[in-house]
Short mmCIF file of C-alpha atoms in Angstrom, two decimals:
data_model
loop_
_atom_site.label_atom_id
_atom_site.label_comp_id
_atom_site.label_asym_id
_atom_site.label_seq_id
_atom_site.Cartn_x
_atom_site.Cartn_y
_atom_site.Cartn_z
CA MET A 1 -34.67 7.43 -57.40
CA THR A 2 -32.64 4.54 -58.68
CA LYS A 3 -31.21 2.25 -56.00
CA LEU A 4 -27.53 1.40 -56.40
CA LEU A 5 -26.87 -2.28 -56.00
CA PRO A 6 -23.69 -3.29 -54.23
CA SER A 7 -20.99 -4.31 -56.64
CA PRO A 8 -19.08 -7.55 -56.21
CA PHE A 9 -16.00 -5.44 -55.43
CA SER A 10 -17.73 -3.50 -52.62
CA SER A 11 -19.07 -6.72 -51.16
CA LEU A 12 -15.57 -8.13 -51.17
CA LEU A 13 -14.27 -5.02 -49.40
CA ALA A 14 -16.99 -5.36 -46.75
CA ALA A 15 -16.12 -9.00 -46.18
CA VAL A 16 -12.42 -8.17 -45.86
CA PHE A 17 -13.24 -5.34 -43.44
CA ILE A 18 -15.43 -7.58 -41.26
CA SER A 19 -12.73 -10.26 -41.35
CA PHE A 20 -10.14 -7.67 -40.33
CA ILE A 21 -12.28 -6.53 -37.41
CA SER A 22 -12.68 -10.09 -36.18
CA ILE A 23 -8.95 -10.67 -36.44
CA VAL A 24 -8.18 -7.52 -34.47
CA HIS A 25 -10.50 -8.65 -31.69
CA CYS A 26 -8.66 -11.96 -31.33
CA CYS A 27 -5.95 -12.42 -28.74
CA SER A 28 -2.46 -11.70 -29.98
CA PRO A 29 -0.76 -15.07 -30.63
CA LYS A 30 2.40 -13.77 -28.98
CA ASP A 31 0.44 -12.77 -25.87
CA GLN A 32 -1.37 -16.11 -25.74
CA THR A 33 1.98 -17.93 -25.89
CA ALA A 34 3.31 -15.71 -23.08
CA LEU A 35 0.26 -16.39 -20.90
CA ASN A 36 0.60 -20.13 -21.36
CA ALA A 37 4.25 -19.94 -20.28
CA PHE A 38 3.20 -17.77 -17.31
CA LYS A 39 0.58 -20.35 -16.31
CA SER A 40 3.02 -23.25 -16.60
CA SER A 41 5.10 -21.84 -13.72
CA LEU A 42 2.12 -21.68 -11.36
CA SER A 43 -0.06 -24.24 -9.61
CA GLU A 44 -3.53 -23.50 -8.21
CA PRO A 45 -5.04 -26.82 -7.01
CA ASN A 46 -8.27 -25.80 -5.29
CA LEU A 47 -10.33 -23.36 -7.34
CA GLY A 48 -9.48 -24.34 -10.89
CA ILE A 49 -9.07 -20.76 -12.09
CA PHE A 50 -6.71 -21.87 -14.86
CA ASN A 51 -9.28 -24.28 -16.31
CA THR A 52 -10.49 -21.48 -18.56
CA TRP A 53 -6.96 -20.92 -19.87
CA SER A 54 -7.18 -23.39 -22.71
CA GLU A 55 -4.74 -23.25 -25.59
CA SER A 56 -7.62 -23.94 -27.95
CA THR A 57 -9.59 -20.84 -26.91
CA ASP A 58 -9.01 -17.12 -27.36
CA CYS A 59 -7.30 -15.61 -24.29
CA CYS A 60 -9.38 -12.43 -24.70
CA LYS A 61 -12.65 -14.36 -24.49
CA GLY A 62 -13.33 -16.01 -21.18
CA TRP A 63 -9.87 -16.53 -19.68
CA TYR A 64 -10.29 -15.89 -15.96
CA GLY A 65 -8.56 -12.68 -14.86
CA ILE A 66 -7.49 -11.60 -18.34
CA SER A 67 -8.60 -8.43 -20.13
CA CYS A 68 -7.61 -7.23 -23.58
CA ASP A 69 -7.72 -4.06 -25.60
CA PRO A 70 -10.81 -4.44 -27.83
CA ASP A 71 -9.11 -2.82 -30.81
CA SER A 72 -5.66 -4.38 -30.80
CA GLY A 73 -6.36 -7.71 -29.08
CA ARG A 74 -3.34 -7.14 -26.84
CA VAL A 75 -3.51 -8.31 -23.22
CA THR A 76 -3.76 -5.26 -20.96
CA ASP A 77 -4.64 -6.71 -17.55
CA ILE A 78 -3.82 -9.72 -15.43
CA SER A 79 -6.01 -9.58 -12.32
CA LEU A 80 -5.63 -12.66 -10.12
CA ARG A 81 -6.38 -12.21 -6.43
CA GLY A 82 -6.37 -15.04 -3.92
CA GLU A 83 -8.85 -13.25 -1.68
CA SER A 84 -11.92 -12.16 -3.58
CA GLU A 85 -15.70 -11.97 -3.47
CA ASP A 86 -15.83 -13.49 -6.94
CA ALA A 87 -18.34 -16.30 -7.39
CA ILE A 88 -15.61 -18.91 -7.87
CA PHE A 89 -14.34 -18.19 -4.33
CA GLN A 90 -17.79 -18.06 -2.79
CA LYS A 91 -18.72 -21.39 -4.34
CA ALA A 92 -15.56 -23.01 -2.98
CA GLY A 93 -16.01 -21.34 0.40
CA ARG A 94 -12.33 -20.63 0.74
CA SER A 95 -9.60 -18.18 -0.18
CA GLY A 96 -7.05 -19.11 -2.78
CA TYR A 97 -3.69 -20.79 -2.53
CA MET A 98 -1.20 -20.80 -5.36
CA THR A 99 2.41 -21.90 -5.57
CA GLY A 100 5.13 -21.50 -8.16
CA SER A 101 6.94 -18.44 -9.44
CA ILE A 102 6.54 -15.56 -11.88
CA ASP A 103 7.80 -16.65 -15.28
CA PRO A 104 9.77 -13.97 -17.18
CA ALA A 105 7.44 -14.68 -20.11
CA VAL A 106 5.09 -12.14 -18.51
CA CYS A 107 7.47 -9.49 -19.82
CA ASP A 108 6.43 -10.40 -23.39
CA LEU A 109 3.02 -8.88 -22.63
CA THR A 110 4.28 -5.48 -23.71
CA ALA A 111 0.84 -3.81 -23.62
CA LEU A 112 0.24 -4.82 -20.00
CA SER A 113 -1.22 -1.98 -17.92
CA SER A 114 -2.14 -3.87 -14.74
CA PHE A 115 -0.38 -6.90 -13.25
CA VAL A 116 -2.08 -8.20 -10.10
CA LEU A 117 -1.02 -11.56 -8.64
CA ALA A 118 -1.82 -10.97 -4.99
CA ASP A 119 -2.79 -12.80 -1.79
CA TRP A 120 -2.01 -16.32 -2.99
CA LYS A 121 0.28 -17.02 0.00
CA GLY A 122 2.56 -19.51 -1.74
CA ILE A 123 4.07 -17.80 -4.79
CA SER A 124 7.83 -17.60 -4.33
CA GLY A 125 10.96 -16.71 -6.25
CA GLU A 126 12.03 -13.25 -7.32
CA ILE A 127 10.34 -10.58 -9.40
CA PRO A 128 11.77 -10.93 -12.93
CA PRO A 129 13.92 -7.82 -13.56
CA CYS A 130 12.43 -7.56 -17.05
CA VAL A 131 9.11 -6.29 -15.63
CA THR A 132 10.73 -2.85 -15.73
CA SER A 133 10.46 -3.04 -19.53
CA LEU A 134 6.64 -2.99 -19.39
CA ALA A 135 6.33 0.67 -20.36
CA SER A 136 2.52 0.81 -20.06
CA LEU A 137 2.35 -0.69 -16.56
CA ARG A 138 0.30 1.39 -14.12
CA ILE A 139 -0.43 -1.20 -11.40
CA LEU A 140 2.00 -3.78 -10.02
CA ASP A 141 0.44 -5.66 -7.09
CA LEU A 142 2.19 -8.82 -5.88
CA ALA A 143 1.26 -8.53 -2.20
CA GLY A 144 0.56 -11.45 0.12
CA ASN A 145 2.95 -14.09 -1.22
CA LYS A 146 6.42 -15.46 -0.43
CA ILE A 147 8.37 -13.48 -3.00
CA THR A 148 12.05 -13.03 -2.19
CA GLY A 149 14.88 -10.93 -3.55
CA GLY A 150 14.89 -7.18 -3.94
CA ILE A 151 12.79 -4.54 -5.63
CA PRO A 152 14.01 -4.46 -9.26
CA ALA A 153 16.86 -1.93 -9.45
CA GLU A 154 15.43 -0.24 -12.54
CA ILE A 155 11.87 0.10 -11.20
CA GLY A 156 12.11 3.80 -12.02
CA LYS A 157 11.81 2.98 -15.72
CA LEU A 158 8.07 2.34 -15.20
CA ALA A 159 7.21 5.97 -15.85
CA ARG A 160 3.43 5.40 -15.74
CA LEU A 161 3.35 3.34 -12.53
CA ALA A 162 0.67 4.61 -10.12
CA VAL A 163 0.41 1.65 -7.69
CA LEU A 164 3.29 -0.47 -6.37
CA ASN A 165 2.22 -3.01 -3.75
CA LEU A 166 4.76 -5.63 -2.66
CA ALA A 167 3.52 -5.95 0.94
CA GLU A 168 3.59 -9.14 3.02
CA ASN A 169 6.30 -10.98 1.18
CA ARG A 170 9.86 -11.98 2.09
CA MET A 171 11.71 -9.35 0.13
CA SER A 172 15.05 -7.90 1.16
CA GLY A 173 17.61 -5.37 0.02
CA GLU A 174 17.27 -1.61 -0.03
CA ILE A 175 14.78 0.72 -1.67
CA PRO A 176 16.43 1.30 -5.07
CA PRO A 177 17.36 4.93 -5.82
CA SER A 178 15.43 4.80 -9.10
CA LEU A 179 12.12 4.37 -7.25
CA THR A 180 12.04 8.08 -6.42
CA SER A 181 11.79 8.92 -10.14
CA LEU A 182 8.30 7.36 -10.37
CA ALA A 183 6.59 10.69 -10.99
CA GLU A 184 3.08 9.16 -11.29
CA LEU A 185 3.25 6.95 -8.20
CA LYS A 186 0.26 7.45 -5.89
CA HIS A 187 0.28 4.32 -3.70
CA LEU A 188 3.44 2.64 -2.38
CA GLU A 189 3.11 -0.35 -0.05
CA LEU A 190 6.14 -2.35 1.05
CA THR A 191 4.77 -3.38 4.47
CA GLU A 192 6.01 -6.54 6.22
CA ASN A 193 9.14 -7.49 4.34
CA GLY A 194 12.83 -7.43 5.21
CA ILE A 195 13.69 -4.26 3.33
CA SER A 196 16.69 -2.52 4.89
CA GLY A 197 18.82 0.57 4.51
CA GLU A 198 17.74 4.19 4.73
CA ILE A 199 14.73 5.81 3.13
CA PRO A 200 16.15 7.55 0.02
CA VAL A 201 17.10 11.14 0.81
CA ASP A 202 15.07 12.36 -2.18
CA PHE A 203 11.95 10.37 -1.25
CA GLY A 204 10.06 13.66 -1.35
CA SER A 205 10.45 13.66 -5.14
CA LEU A 206 7.36 11.43 -5.22
CA LYS A 207 5.07 14.46 -5.47
CA MET A 208 1.95 12.48 -6.42
CA LEU A 209 2.23 9.99 -3.56
CA SER A 210 -0.78 9.85 -1.22
CA ARG A 211 0.02 6.62 0.65
CA ALA A 212 3.49 5.48 1.75
CA LEU A 213 3.21 2.28 3.78
CA LEU A 214 6.69 1.06 4.72
CA GLY A 215 6.03 -0.44 8.14
CA ARG A 216 7.37 -3.73 9.52
CA ASN A 217 10.71 -3.73 7.73
CA GLU A 218 14.34 -3.16 8.71
CA LEU A 219 14.68 0.45 7.64
CA THR A 220 17.26 2.63 9.39
CA GLY A 221 18.32 6.27 9.40
CA SER A 222 16.13 9.31 9.95
CA ILE A 223 12.99 10.69 8.33
CA PRO A 224 14.18 12.52 5.17
CA GLY A 225 13.62 16.26 5.15
CA SER A 226 12.57 16.13 1.50
CA MET A 227 9.27 14.58 2.60
CA SER A 228 8.14 17.97 3.89
CA GLY A 229 7.31 18.89 0.28
CA MET A 230 4.92 15.98 -0.30
CA LYS A 231 1.70 17.99 -0.59
CA ARG A 232 -0.54 14.99 -1.35
CA LEU A 233 0.70 12.57 1.32
CA ALA A 234 -2.26 11.51 3.47
CA ASP A 235 -1.12 8.20 5.00
CA LEU A 236 2.44 7.53 6.22
CA ASP A 237 3.41 4.31 8.00
CA LEU A 238 7.03 3.84 9.08
CA SER A 239 6.18 1.68 12.10
CA ARG A 240 8.24 -1.27 13.36
CA ASN A 241 11.51 -0.26 11.77
CA HIS A 242 14.73 1.16 13.20
CA ILE A 243 14.16 4.81 12.36
CA GLU A 244 16.25 7.16 14.54
CA GLY A 245 16.46 10.83 15.37
CA PRO A 246 13.76 13.35 16.25
CA ILE A 247 10.28 13.69 14.81
CA PRO A 248 10.55 16.70 12.46
CA GLU A 249 8.46 19.77 13.34
CA TRP A 250 7.35 20.07 9.72
CA MET A 251 5.32 16.86 9.96
CA GLY A 252 2.63 18.81 11.80
CA HIS A 253 2.36 21.27 8.93
CA MET A 254 1.65 18.76 6.15
CA LYS A 255 -1.74 19.85 4.88
CA VAL A 256 -3.38 16.50 4.05
CA LEU A 257 -1.47 14.07 6.30
CA SER A 258 -4.17 12.42 8.42
CA VAL A 259 -2.71 9.02 9.40
CA LEU A 260 0.81 8.87 10.84
CA ASN A 261 2.26 5.67 12.30
CA LEU A 262 5.80 5.97 13.68
CA ASP A 263 5.47 3.41 16.47
CA SER A 264 8.10 0.85 17.42
CA ASN A 265 11.19 2.70 16.22
CA SER A 266 14.09 4.42 17.97
CA LEU A 267 12.88 8.00 17.73
CA THR A 268 14.16 10.41 20.38
CA GLY A 269 13.59 13.97 21.54
CA PRO A 270 10.35 15.77 22.29
CA ILE A 271 6.99 15.46 20.56
CA PRO A 272 6.64 18.48 18.24
CA GLY A 273 3.75 20.67 19.31
CA SER A 274 2.77 21.11 15.65
CA ILE A 275 1.74 17.47 15.43
CA LEU A 276 -0.60 17.58 18.41
CA SER A 277 -2.10 20.97 17.58
CA SER A 278 -2.81 20.07 13.95
CA SER A 279 -6.48 19.73 13.07
CA GLY A 280 -5.69 17.38 10.20
CA PHE A 281 -4.68 14.19 11.99
CA GLY A 282 -7.22 11.45 12.52
CA SER A 283 -4.82 8.76 13.74
CA LEU A 284 -1.41 9.31 15.35
CA ASN A 285 0.73 6.53 16.79
CA LEU A 286 4.08 7.46 18.32
CA SER A 287 4.22 4.60 20.80
CA ARG A 288 7.21 2.41 21.65
CA ASN A 289 9.98 4.90 20.96
CA ALA A 290 12.31 6.85 23.26
CA LEU A 291 10.48 10.17 23.14
CA GLU A 292 10.95 12.39 26.16
CA GLY A 293 9.85 15.64 27.70
CA PRO A 294 6.30 16.79 28.42
CA ILE A 295 3.24 16.27 26.25
CA PRO A 296 2.88 19.69 24.58
CA ASP A 297 -0.05 21.68 25.99
CA VAL A 298 -1.32 22.68 22.55
CA PHE A 299 -4.67 20.94 22.11
CA GLY A 300 -7.65 23.03 21.08
CA SER A 301 -11.19 23.05 19.75
CA GLY A 302 -9.96 21.94 16.32
CA THR A 303 -8.11 18.89 17.62
CA TYR A 304 -9.75 15.67 16.42
CA PHE A 305 -8.16 12.27 17.01
CA MET A 306 -9.84 8.97 16.30
CA SER A 307 -6.77 7.42 17.90
CA LEU A 308 -3.83 8.97 19.77
CA ASP A 309 -1.19 6.57 21.11
CA LEU A 310 1.84 7.98 22.95
CA SER A 311 2.42 4.92 25.15
CA HIS A 312 5.74 3.22 25.95
CA ASN A 313 7.97 6.30 25.83
CA ASN A 314 9.80 8.43 28.41
CA LEU A 315 7.30 11.28 28.54
CA SER A 316 7.22 13.23 31.79
CA GLY A 317 5.28 16.02 33.47
CA ARG A 318 1.52 16.43 33.68
CA ILE A 319 -1.24 15.49 31.26
CA PRO A 320 -2.00 18.82 29.55
CA ASP A 321 -5.28 20.41 30.64
CA SER A 322 -5.90 21.57 27.05
CA LEU A 323 -6.52 17.95 26.04
CA SER A 324 -9.96 18.22 27.61
CA SER A 325 -10.81 21.03 25.18
CA ALA A 326 -10.20 18.84 22.10
CA LYS A 327 -13.12 18.51 19.74
CA PHE A 328 -12.88 14.70 19.89
CA VAL A 329 -10.46 12.04 21.12
CA GLY A 330 -11.69 8.50 20.53
CA HIS A 331 -8.88 6.25 21.73
CA LEU A 332 -6.10 7.62 23.94
CA ASP A 333 -3.17 5.65 25.32
CA ILE A 334 -0.48 7.39 27.37
CA SER A 335 0.45 4.36 29.49
CA HIS A 336 4.02 3.27 30.25
CA ASN A 337 5.57 6.70 30.57
CA ARG A 338 6.78 8.90 33.45
CA LEU A 339 3.76 11.15 33.70
CA CYS A 340 2.70 12.59 37.04
CA GLY A 341 -0.16 14.55 38.62
CA PRO A 342 -3.94 14.39 38.40
CA ILE A 343 -5.80 13.12 35.36
CA PRO A 344 -7.95 16.02 34.06
CA MET A 345 -11.72 15.88 34.38
CA GLY A 346 -14.28 15.69 31.60
CA SER A 347 -13.98 14.42 28.04
CA PRO A 348 -12.14 12.41 26.79
CA PHE A 349 -11.05 11.17 30.22
CA ASP A 350 -14.51 10.24 31.41
CA HIS A 351 -14.83 7.42 28.83
CA LEU A 352 -11.31 5.97 29.07
CA GLU A 353 -10.25 2.91 31.04
CA ALA A 354 -7.42 2.65 33.55
CA SER A 355 -5.24 0.82 31.02
CA SER A 356 -4.88 4.10 29.08
CA PHE A 357 -2.94 5.57 32.04
CA SER A 358 -1.26 2.57 33.68
CA ASP A 359 2.44 2.24 34.48
CA ASN A 360 3.25 5.90 34.89
CA GLN A 361 5.32 7.47 37.63
CA CYS A 362 2.65 9.11 39.73
CA LEU A 363 -0.61 9.72 37.88
CA CYS A 364 -3.68 9.86 40.06
CA GLY A 365 -7.42 10.43 39.90
CA GLY A 366 -9.88 9.52 37.18
CA PRO A 367 -10.14 5.88 36.14
CA LEU A 368 -6.98 4.93 38.09
CA MET A 369 -9.00 5.19 41.34
CA LYS A 370 -5.96 6.67 43.05
CA THR A 371 -6.52 9.64 45.31
CA CYS A 372 -4.42 12.68 44.49
#
């Protein structure tokens, strides 16, 4: 069989194709310009993570914390964490510290899917409102800094957003109404800011949400009834706010809710029996409220609490005998209430210390060493 030799034209086509492939793999010039502007607004003096961000090198090849789409050469990820097990941190033997602000040039990275600039402690200023134009963004994590201002009003435009973490900053203002339109949101963390106002009445529209961590803010109002329809919610933290009203009965019927922190609010009324009889909770903290009435006598063989804290309320009556029939109670704190009568015998009471029962009206027996 006769071999066909490559023609000069086919060789030229191959060369052009290979050249095209190499061009596609290069960093987009527009993205490289945007990253350089982004870097110019930040200062990281200890680790030298920006040393690899040289204008003379390709941002897709070796720039620390930068990832690109291999086909288009567009920047898809910025991943810069100030607390990491990365070798650069281990070699320095320290966590990171970075100052400066977020330059709006980051919004020119229109293919960005993940934007992580977290735990640097010193980054300040506001979140540029234009970040809501990053239509491909799935992760926005700016936790652990000194960012001020509010959550961008049009945050709901980020239709693909799955993770929003703005915890441990100095942010203020209210939760914008548009946030509840984030249909893909799975993880929301706003812990330890100065966010005020009420939780949006339609917060339950976040059907995909599994973690809602809103503790240590200035939130007011009551727990929205729409949250009863959040079938995927497993972890809810509203602690250290100014939430008022009763604890809704439906909270004990949420199928996957396993961690509930409502401590240090202004909640009133009785503890719903559905919450204490549920077999789904692993950790429940209702301490430091104004809850009253007896502890519901609803515990059973399916009750399993790694931690149950009902301390610093106005609970009265006896410790329910059914608590001793619980499958497991690891940590129990019912101190600083108005409970009375003998402490039941057996588990979990036989492994608890007196501090779990202190400062009640007239409890006796057990670890208190008071004769009934």
